[in-house]
Coordinates of C-alpha atoms in Angstrom, one line a residue:
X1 CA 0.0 0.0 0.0
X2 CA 2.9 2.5 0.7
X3 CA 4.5 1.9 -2.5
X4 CA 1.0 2.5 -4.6
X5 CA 1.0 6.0 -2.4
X6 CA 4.2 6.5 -3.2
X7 CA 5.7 6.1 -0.2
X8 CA 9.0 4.0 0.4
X9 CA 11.6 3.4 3.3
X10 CA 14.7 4.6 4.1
X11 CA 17.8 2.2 4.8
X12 CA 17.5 2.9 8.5
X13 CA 14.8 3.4 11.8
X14 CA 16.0 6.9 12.5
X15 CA 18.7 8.2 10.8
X16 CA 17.0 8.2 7.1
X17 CA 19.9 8.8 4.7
X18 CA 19.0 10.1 1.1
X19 CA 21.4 10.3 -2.0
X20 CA 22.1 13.3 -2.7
X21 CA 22.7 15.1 -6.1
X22 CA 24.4 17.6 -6.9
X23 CA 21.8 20.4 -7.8
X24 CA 21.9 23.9 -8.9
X25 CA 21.5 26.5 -5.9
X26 CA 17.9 27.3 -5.2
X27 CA 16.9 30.5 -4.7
X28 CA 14.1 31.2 -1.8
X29 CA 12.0 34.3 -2.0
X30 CA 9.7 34.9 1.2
X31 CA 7.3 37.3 1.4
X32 CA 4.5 37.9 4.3
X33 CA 0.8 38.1 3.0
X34 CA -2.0 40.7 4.5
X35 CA -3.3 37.3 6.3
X36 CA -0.3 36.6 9.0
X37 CA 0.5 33.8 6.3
X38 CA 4.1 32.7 5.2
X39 CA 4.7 31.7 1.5
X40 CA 8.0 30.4 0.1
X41 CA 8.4 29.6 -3.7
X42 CA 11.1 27.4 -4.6
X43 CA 12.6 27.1 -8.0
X44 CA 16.0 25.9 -9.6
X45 CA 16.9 24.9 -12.9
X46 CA 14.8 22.0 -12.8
X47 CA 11.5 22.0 -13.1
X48 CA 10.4 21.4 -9.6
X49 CA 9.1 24.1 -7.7
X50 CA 8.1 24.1 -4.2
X51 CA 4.6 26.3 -3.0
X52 CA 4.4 26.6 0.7
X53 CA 1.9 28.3 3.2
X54 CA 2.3 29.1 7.2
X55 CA -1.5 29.7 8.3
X56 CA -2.4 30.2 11.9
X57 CA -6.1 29.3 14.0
X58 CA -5.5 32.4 17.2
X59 CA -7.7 30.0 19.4
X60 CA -5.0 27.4 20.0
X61 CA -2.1 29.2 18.4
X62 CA -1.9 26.5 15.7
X63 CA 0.3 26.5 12.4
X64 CA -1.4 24.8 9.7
X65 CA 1.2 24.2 6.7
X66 CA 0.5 24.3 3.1
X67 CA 2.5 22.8 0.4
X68 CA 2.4 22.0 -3.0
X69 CA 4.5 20.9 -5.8
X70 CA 3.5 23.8 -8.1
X71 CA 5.6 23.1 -11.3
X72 CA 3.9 19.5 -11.2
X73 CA 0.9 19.5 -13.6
X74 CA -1.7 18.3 -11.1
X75 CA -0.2 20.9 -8.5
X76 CA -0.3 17.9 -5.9
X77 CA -0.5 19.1 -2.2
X78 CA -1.0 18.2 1.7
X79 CA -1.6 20.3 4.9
X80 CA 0.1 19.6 7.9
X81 CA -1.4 19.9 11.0
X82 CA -5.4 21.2 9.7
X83 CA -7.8 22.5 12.5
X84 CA -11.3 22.0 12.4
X85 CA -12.2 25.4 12.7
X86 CA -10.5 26.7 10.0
X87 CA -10.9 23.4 6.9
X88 CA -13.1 26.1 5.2
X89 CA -10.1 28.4 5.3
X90 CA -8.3 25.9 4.2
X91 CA -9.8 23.9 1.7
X92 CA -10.5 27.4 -0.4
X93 CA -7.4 28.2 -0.8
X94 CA -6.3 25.0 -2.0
X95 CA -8.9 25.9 -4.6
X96 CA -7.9 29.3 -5.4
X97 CA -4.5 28.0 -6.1
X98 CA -5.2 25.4 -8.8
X99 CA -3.8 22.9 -6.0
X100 CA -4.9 19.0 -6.1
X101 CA -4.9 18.3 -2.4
X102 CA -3.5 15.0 -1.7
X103 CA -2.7 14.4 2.3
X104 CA -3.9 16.1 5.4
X105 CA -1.4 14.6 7.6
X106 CA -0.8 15.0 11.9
X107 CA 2.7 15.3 13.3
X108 CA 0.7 13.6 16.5
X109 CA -2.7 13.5 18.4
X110 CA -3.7 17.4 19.6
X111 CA -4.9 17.4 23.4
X112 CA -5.2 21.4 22.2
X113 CA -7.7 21.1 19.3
X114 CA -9.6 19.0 17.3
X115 CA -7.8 18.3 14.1
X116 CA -9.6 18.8 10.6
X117 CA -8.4 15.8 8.8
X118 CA -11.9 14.6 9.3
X119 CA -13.6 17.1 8.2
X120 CA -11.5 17.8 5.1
X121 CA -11.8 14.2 4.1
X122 CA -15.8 14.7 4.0
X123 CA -15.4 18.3 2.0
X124 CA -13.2 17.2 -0.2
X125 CA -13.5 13.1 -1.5
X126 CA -10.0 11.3 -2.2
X127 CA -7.9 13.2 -0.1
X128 CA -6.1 10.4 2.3
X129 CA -5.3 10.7 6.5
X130 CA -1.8 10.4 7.5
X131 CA -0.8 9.9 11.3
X132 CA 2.5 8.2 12.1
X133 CA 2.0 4.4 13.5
X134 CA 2.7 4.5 17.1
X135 CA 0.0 7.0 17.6
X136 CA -2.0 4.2 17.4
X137 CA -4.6 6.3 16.1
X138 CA -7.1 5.5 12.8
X139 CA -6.0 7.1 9.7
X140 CA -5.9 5.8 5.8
X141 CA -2.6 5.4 5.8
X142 CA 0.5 5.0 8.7
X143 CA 3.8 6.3 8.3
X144 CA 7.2 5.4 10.2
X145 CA 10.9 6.8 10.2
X146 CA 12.5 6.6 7.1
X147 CA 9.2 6.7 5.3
X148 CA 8.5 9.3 2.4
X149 CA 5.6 10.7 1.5
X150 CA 5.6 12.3 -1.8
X151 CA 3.9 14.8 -3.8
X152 CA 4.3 15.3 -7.2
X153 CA 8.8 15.8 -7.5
X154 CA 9.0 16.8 -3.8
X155 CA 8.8 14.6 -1.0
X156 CA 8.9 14.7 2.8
X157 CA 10.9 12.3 5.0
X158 CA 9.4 11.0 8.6
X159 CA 11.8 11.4 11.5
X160 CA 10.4 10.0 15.1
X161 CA 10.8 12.6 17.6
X162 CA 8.8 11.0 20.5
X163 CA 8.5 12.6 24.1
X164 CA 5.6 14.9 23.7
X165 CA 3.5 11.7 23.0
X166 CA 4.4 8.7 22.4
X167 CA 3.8 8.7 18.4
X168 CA 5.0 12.3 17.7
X169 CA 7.1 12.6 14.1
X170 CA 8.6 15.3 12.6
X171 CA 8.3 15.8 8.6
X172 CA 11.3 16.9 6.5
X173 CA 11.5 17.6 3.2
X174 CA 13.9 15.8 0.8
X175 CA 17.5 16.5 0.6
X176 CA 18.0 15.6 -2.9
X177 CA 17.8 17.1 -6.5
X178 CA 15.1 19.5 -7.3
X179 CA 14.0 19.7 -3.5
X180 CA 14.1 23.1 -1.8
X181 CA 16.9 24.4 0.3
X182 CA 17.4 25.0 3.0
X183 CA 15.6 22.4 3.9
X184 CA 12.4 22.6 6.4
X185 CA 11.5 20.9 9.4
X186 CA 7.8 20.8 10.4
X187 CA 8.5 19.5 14.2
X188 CA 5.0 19.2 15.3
X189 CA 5.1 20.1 19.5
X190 CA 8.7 18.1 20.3
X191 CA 10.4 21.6 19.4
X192 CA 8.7 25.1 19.6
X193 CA 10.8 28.1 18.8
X194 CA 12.7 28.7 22.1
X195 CA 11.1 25.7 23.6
X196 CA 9.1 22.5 23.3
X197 CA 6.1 20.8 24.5
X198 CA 5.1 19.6 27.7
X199 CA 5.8 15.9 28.8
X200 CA 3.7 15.3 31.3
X201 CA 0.3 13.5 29.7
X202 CA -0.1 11.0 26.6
X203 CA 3.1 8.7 27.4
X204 CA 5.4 11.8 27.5
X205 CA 9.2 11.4 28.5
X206 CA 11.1 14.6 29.2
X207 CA 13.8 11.7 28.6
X208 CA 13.2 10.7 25.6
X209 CA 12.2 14.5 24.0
X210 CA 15.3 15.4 24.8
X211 CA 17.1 12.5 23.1
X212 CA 14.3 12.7 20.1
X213 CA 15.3 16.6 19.3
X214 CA 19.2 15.9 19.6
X215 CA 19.3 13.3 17.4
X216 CA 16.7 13.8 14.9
X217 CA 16.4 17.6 14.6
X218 CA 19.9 18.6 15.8
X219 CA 21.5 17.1 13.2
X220 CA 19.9 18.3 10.4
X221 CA 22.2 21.4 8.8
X222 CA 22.4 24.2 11.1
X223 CA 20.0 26.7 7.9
X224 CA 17.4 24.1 8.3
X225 CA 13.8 26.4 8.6
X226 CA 12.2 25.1 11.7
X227 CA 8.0 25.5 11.5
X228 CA 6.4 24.2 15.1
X229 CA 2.8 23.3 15.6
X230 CA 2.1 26.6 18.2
X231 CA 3.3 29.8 18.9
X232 CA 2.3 31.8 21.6
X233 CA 4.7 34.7 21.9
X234 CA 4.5 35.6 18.1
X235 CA 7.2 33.9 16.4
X236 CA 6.8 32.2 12.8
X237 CA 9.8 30.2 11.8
X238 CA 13.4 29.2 13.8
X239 CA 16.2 27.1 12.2
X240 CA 18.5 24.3 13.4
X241 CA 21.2 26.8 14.3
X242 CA 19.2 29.6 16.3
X243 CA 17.3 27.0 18.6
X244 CA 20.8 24.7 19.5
X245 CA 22.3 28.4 20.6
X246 CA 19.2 29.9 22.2
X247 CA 16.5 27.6 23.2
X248 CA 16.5 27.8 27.3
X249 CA 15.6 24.1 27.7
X250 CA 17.3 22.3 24.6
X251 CA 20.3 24.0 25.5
X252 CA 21.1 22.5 28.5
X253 CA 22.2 18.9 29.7
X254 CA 19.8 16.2 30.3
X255 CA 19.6 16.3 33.7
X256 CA 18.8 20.0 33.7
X257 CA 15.9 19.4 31.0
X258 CA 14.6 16.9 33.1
X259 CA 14.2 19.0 36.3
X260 CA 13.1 22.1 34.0
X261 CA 10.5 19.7 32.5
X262 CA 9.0 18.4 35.5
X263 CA 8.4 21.5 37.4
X264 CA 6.8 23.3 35.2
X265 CA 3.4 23.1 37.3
X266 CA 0.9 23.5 34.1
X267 CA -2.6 23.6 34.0
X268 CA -4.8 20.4 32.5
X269 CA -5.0 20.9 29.2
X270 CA -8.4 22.6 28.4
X271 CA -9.1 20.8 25.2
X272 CA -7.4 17.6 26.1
X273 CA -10.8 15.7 27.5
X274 CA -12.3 16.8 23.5
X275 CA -9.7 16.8 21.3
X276 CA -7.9 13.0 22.4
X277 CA -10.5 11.1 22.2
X278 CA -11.5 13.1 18.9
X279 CA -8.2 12.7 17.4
X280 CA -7.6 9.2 17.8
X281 CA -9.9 8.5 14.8
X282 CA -8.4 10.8 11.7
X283 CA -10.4 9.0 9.0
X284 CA -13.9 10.6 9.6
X285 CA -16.0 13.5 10.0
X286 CA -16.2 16.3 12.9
X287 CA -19.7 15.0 13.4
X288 CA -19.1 12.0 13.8
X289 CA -16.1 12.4 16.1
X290 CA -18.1 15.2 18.0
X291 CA -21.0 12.5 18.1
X292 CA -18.7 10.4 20.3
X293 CA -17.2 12.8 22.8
X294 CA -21.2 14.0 23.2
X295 CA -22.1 10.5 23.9
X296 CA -19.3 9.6 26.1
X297 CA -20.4 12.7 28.0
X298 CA -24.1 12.0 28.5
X299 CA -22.7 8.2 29.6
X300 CA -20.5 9.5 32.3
X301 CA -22.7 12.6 33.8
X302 CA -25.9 11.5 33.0
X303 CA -27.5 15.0 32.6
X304 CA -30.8 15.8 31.5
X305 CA -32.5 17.4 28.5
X306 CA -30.0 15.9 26.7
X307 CA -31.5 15.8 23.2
X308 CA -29.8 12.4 22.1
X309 CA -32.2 8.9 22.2
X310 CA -30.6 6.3 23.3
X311 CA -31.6 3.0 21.3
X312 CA -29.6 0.4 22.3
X313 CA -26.5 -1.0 23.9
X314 CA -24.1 -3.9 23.1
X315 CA -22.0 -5.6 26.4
X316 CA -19.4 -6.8 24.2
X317 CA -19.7 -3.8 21.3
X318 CA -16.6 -2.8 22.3
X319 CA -14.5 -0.1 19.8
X320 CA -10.9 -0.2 20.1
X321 CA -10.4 4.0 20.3
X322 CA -10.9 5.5 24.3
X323 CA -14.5 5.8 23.5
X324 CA -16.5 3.2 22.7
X325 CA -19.4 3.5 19.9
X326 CA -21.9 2.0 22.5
X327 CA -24.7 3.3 21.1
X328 CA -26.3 4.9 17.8
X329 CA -27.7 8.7 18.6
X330 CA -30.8 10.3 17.0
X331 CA -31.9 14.0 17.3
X332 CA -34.0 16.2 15.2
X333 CA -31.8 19.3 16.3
X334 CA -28.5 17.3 16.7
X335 CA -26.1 19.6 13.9
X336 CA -27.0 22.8 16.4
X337 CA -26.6 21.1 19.5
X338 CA -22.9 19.5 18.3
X339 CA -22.1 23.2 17.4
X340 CA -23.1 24.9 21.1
X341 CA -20.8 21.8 22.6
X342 CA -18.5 22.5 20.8
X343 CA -18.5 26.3 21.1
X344 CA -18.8 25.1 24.7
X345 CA -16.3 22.4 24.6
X346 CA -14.6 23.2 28.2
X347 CA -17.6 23.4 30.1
X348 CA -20.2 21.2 28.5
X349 CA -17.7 18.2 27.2
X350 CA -15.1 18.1 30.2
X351 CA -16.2 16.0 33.0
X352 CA -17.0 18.2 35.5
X353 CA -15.2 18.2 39.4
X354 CA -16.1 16.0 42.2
X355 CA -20.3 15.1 42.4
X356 CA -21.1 17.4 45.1
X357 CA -22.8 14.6 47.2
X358 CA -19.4 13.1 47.9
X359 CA -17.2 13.8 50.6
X360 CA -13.7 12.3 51.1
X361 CA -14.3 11.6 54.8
X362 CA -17.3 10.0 53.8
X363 CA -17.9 7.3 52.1
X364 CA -19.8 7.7 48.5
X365 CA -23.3 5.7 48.7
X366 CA -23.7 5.0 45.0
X367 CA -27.3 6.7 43.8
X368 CA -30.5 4.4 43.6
X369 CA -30.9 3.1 39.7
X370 CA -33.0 4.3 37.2
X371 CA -33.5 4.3 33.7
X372 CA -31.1 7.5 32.6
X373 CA -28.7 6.2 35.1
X374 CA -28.7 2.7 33.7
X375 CA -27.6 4.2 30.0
X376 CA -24.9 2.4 29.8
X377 CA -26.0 -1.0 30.5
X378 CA -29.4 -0.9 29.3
X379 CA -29.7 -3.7 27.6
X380 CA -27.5 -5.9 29.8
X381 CA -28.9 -7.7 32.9
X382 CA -28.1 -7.2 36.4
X383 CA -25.6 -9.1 37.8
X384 CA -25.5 -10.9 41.6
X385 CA -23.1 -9.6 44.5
X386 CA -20.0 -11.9 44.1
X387 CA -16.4 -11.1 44.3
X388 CA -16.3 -12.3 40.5
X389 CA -18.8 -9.9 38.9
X390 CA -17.6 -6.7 40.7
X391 CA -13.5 -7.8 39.3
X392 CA -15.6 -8.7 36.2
X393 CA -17.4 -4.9 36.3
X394 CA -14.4 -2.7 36.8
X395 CA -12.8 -4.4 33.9
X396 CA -15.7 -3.2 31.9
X397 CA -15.5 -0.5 33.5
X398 CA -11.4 0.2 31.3
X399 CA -13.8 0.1 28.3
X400 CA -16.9 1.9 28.6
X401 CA -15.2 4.7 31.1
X402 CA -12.5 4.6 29.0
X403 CA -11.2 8.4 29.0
X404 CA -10.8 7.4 33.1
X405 CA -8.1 5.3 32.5
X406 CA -6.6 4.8 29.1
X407 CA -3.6 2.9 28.2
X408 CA -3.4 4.5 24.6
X409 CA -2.6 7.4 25.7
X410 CA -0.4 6.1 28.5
X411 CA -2.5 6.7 31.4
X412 CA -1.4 4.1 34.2
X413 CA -4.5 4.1 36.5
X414 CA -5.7 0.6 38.3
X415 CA -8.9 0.2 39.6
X416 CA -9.2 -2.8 41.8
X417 CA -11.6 -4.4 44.2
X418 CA -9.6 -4.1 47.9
X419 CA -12.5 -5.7 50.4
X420 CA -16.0 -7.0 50.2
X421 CA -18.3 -6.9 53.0
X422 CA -22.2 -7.9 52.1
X423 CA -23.3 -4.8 49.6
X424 CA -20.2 -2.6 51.0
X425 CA -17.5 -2.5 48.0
X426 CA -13.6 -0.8 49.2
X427 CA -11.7 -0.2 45.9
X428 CA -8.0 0.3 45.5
X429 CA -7.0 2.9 42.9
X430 CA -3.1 3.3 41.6
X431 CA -1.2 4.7 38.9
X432 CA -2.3 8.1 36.9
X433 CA -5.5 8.6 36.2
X434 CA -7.2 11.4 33.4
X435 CA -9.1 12.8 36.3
X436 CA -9.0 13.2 40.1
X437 CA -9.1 9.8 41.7
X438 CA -11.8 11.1 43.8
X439 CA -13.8 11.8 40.8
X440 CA -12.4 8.5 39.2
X441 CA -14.0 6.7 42.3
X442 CA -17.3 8.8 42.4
X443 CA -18.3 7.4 38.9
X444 CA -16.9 3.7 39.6
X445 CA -19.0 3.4 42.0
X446 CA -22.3 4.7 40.1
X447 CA -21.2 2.4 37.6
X448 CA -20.9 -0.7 40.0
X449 CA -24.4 0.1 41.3
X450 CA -26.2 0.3 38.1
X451 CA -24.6 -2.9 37.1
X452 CA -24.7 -4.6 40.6
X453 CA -28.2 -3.4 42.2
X454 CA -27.5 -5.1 45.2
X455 CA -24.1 -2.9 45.9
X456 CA -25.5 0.0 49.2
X457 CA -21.5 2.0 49.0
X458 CA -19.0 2.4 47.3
X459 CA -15.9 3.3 49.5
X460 CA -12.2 3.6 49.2
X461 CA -9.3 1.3 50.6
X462 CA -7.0 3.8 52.2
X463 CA -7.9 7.5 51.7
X464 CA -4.1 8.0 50.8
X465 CA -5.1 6.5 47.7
X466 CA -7.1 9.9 46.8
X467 CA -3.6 11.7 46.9
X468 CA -3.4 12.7 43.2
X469 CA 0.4 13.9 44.5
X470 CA 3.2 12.6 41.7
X471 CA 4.7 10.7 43.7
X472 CA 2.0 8.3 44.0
X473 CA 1.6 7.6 40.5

């Protein structure tokens, strides 16, 4: 499949060599346009000529990337990095260019925004999703390091620059005849101009960031143009050489970037509880992806008015993304109410704090059951009080409260039964969790009671175990 989407490997996992020939010197003009938008035109005695865009969404400080091979008579082309809330931005100026868009391809999966691959994909039929393949997210097509993907002459080459998350890449283009010098980096969140992203969610290591950036962006030559996924202080492009001299983290030793990296005290990640989930699946619409993040929302807060009807639930429809497709939604009004969740995303998506009922020197009696609490497990019968069904429950419970504790993401969190005596439940929580353990043990134990009726509380082992404190991860 690679080779029919002309794509091919490199000799090695992460130091991809390419011949190179000896070329004519390109020449780069750059100019700024009236929009905040870079363009670079490439061109050399051969006919290849590279056609390049820097757009920006102010929301989440996102670069979206435009390129094209513009001497190339279909004028192929991919974006890098799209956001949903700018694919109509996008997609018409693909058009006013003449451009046949080819790719929308991710450096990794957002926890800041919702990517538009999706969306482009339903706006424009035959262009193809690329993520790299230890995001382990859905997309038409996976990439790894050495691959290539090419359009028209020009190509770009995948580095793997994890550390940020676990399946970040960084894309390259082609050191070789008729591709544009200096070359150009597009380094996703693992390098940011005069710093990088964050470590500390989505299987980061400030351990291996470090080691990713050294050896895969650090050695590329020292004019190399450097294009992040954000900017927040108002920077558009870096190179190889300014960030090895002047980055205040990448500059220093390993040990130093370590200790930098793990007290930077950050806030949760607004979008993260949205976009993730969202992201994971690059091969269809905003709707649809939307759709999911609403549903997973009504399962876990169980809120009223929701205009969604619930029609039926499978025990073993399991999906293999962090939320399940449990259930099939139906709604006369459901395109506006999508959009005002979405507008709303923080406060109507995000699982809210602790259920006010719930005290931490208390322990949490698990609400009576009734229908729109049993949502989840509608169709599935009750289940008797037995040591068996309740270890049996809270490993359903991985699946269809998935964004509490998901390994694909690398979130640790254990949830275990600790003590059973008659309809009193003790659970024994470990590891890293997506939310507060407090909250994580709040909706384990409404979801024990709606599938165990028989269950009175829901309590914790050791109240230490509520200590969301790093150390106890």
């Amino acid at each position: 499949m690679l080779l029919k989407f002309r794509f091919s490997h490199f000799s090695t996992a992460f130091s991809p060599k390419v011949h190179t020939i000896s070329a004519p010197v390109i020449k780069i003009t750059k100019f700024r346009s009236q929009m905040g938008s870079s363009s670079y035109t490439t061109s050399s005695g051969s006919s290849s000529k590279l056609l390049f865009r820097q757009l920006f969404e102010k929301e989440s400080s996102t670069y979206t990337y435009l390129l094209a091979d513009a001497s190339h008579p279909d004028k192929p082309a991919l974006l890098v990095d799209p956001v949903d809330k700018t694919v109509d931005r996008d997609l018409s100026l693909v058009k006013e260019l003449g451009l046949k868009l080819l790719y929308a391809i991710n450096t990794h999966v957002h926890a800041d925004h919702v990517t538009g691959t999706g969306l482009i994909k339903s706006k424009a039929p035959g262009v193809r999703s690329i993520i790299s393949k230890a995001s382990n997210a859905k997309a038409d097509l996976f990439v790894e390091p050495g691959d290539k993907i090419s359009f028209g002459d020009l190509f770009l080459e995948v580095r793997a620059t994890p550390g940020h998350t676990l399946g970040c890449v960084t894309y390259v283009t082609g050191d070789g005849h008729n591709q544009p010098q200096p070359r150009m980096a597009f380094t996703g969140d693992a390098l940011l101009i005069r710093g990088c992203g964050r470590t500390d969610f989505q299987g980061g290591s400030s351990e291996q960031l470090y080691k990713s950036v050294h050896s895969q962006i650090f050695t590329l030559p020292k004019d190399t143009l450097l294009y992040p996924a954000h900017d927040y202080k108002g920077f558009s492009v870096s190179t190889v050489e300014e960030e090895m001299l002047y980055n205040p983290r990448l500059t220093k030793d390993e040990g130093t970037f370590k200790n930098i990296m793990a007290n930077l005290n950050l806030s949760y990640p607004k979008m993260i509880d949205v976009a993730v989930p969202a992201n994971m699946d690059t091969t269809h619409s905003l709707k649809e992806r939307i759709t999911k993040a609403v549903l997973y929302w009504y399962f876990t807060e169980s809120k009223e008015n929701m205009p969604l009807k619930l029609l039926h639930a499978h025990k073993h429809h399991y999906h293999p993304l962090p939320i399940p497709t449990l259930c099939t939604p139906t709604c006369n009004s459901l395109p506006k109410f999508l959009t005002v969740k979405q507008n709303n995303a923080e406060t109507k998506l995000r699982m809210p704090a602790v259920p006010p009922r719930y005290h931490r020197r208390r322990s949490f009696p698990a609400s009576p059951a009734t229908r729109r609490h049993r949502a989840i497990s509608a169709s599935i019968s009750p289940l008797d009080l037995t040591e068996d069904n309740i270890k049996q429950v809270l490993d359903d419970a991985r699946v269809e409260l998935a964004q509490l504790f998901d390994n694909s993401v690398g979130i640790t969190g254990k949830a275990e039964l600790a003590d059973l005596d008659g309809p009193y439940v003790k659970i024994r929580l470990g590891g890293k969790f997506w939310h507060e353990r407090s909250t994580v043990l709040a909706r384990l134990g409404n979801y024990l009671k709606q599938r165990i009726p028989e269950i009175l509380e829901v309590d914790i082992e050791d109240e230490k175990q509520l200590d969301d404190s790093p150390e106890n991860f």
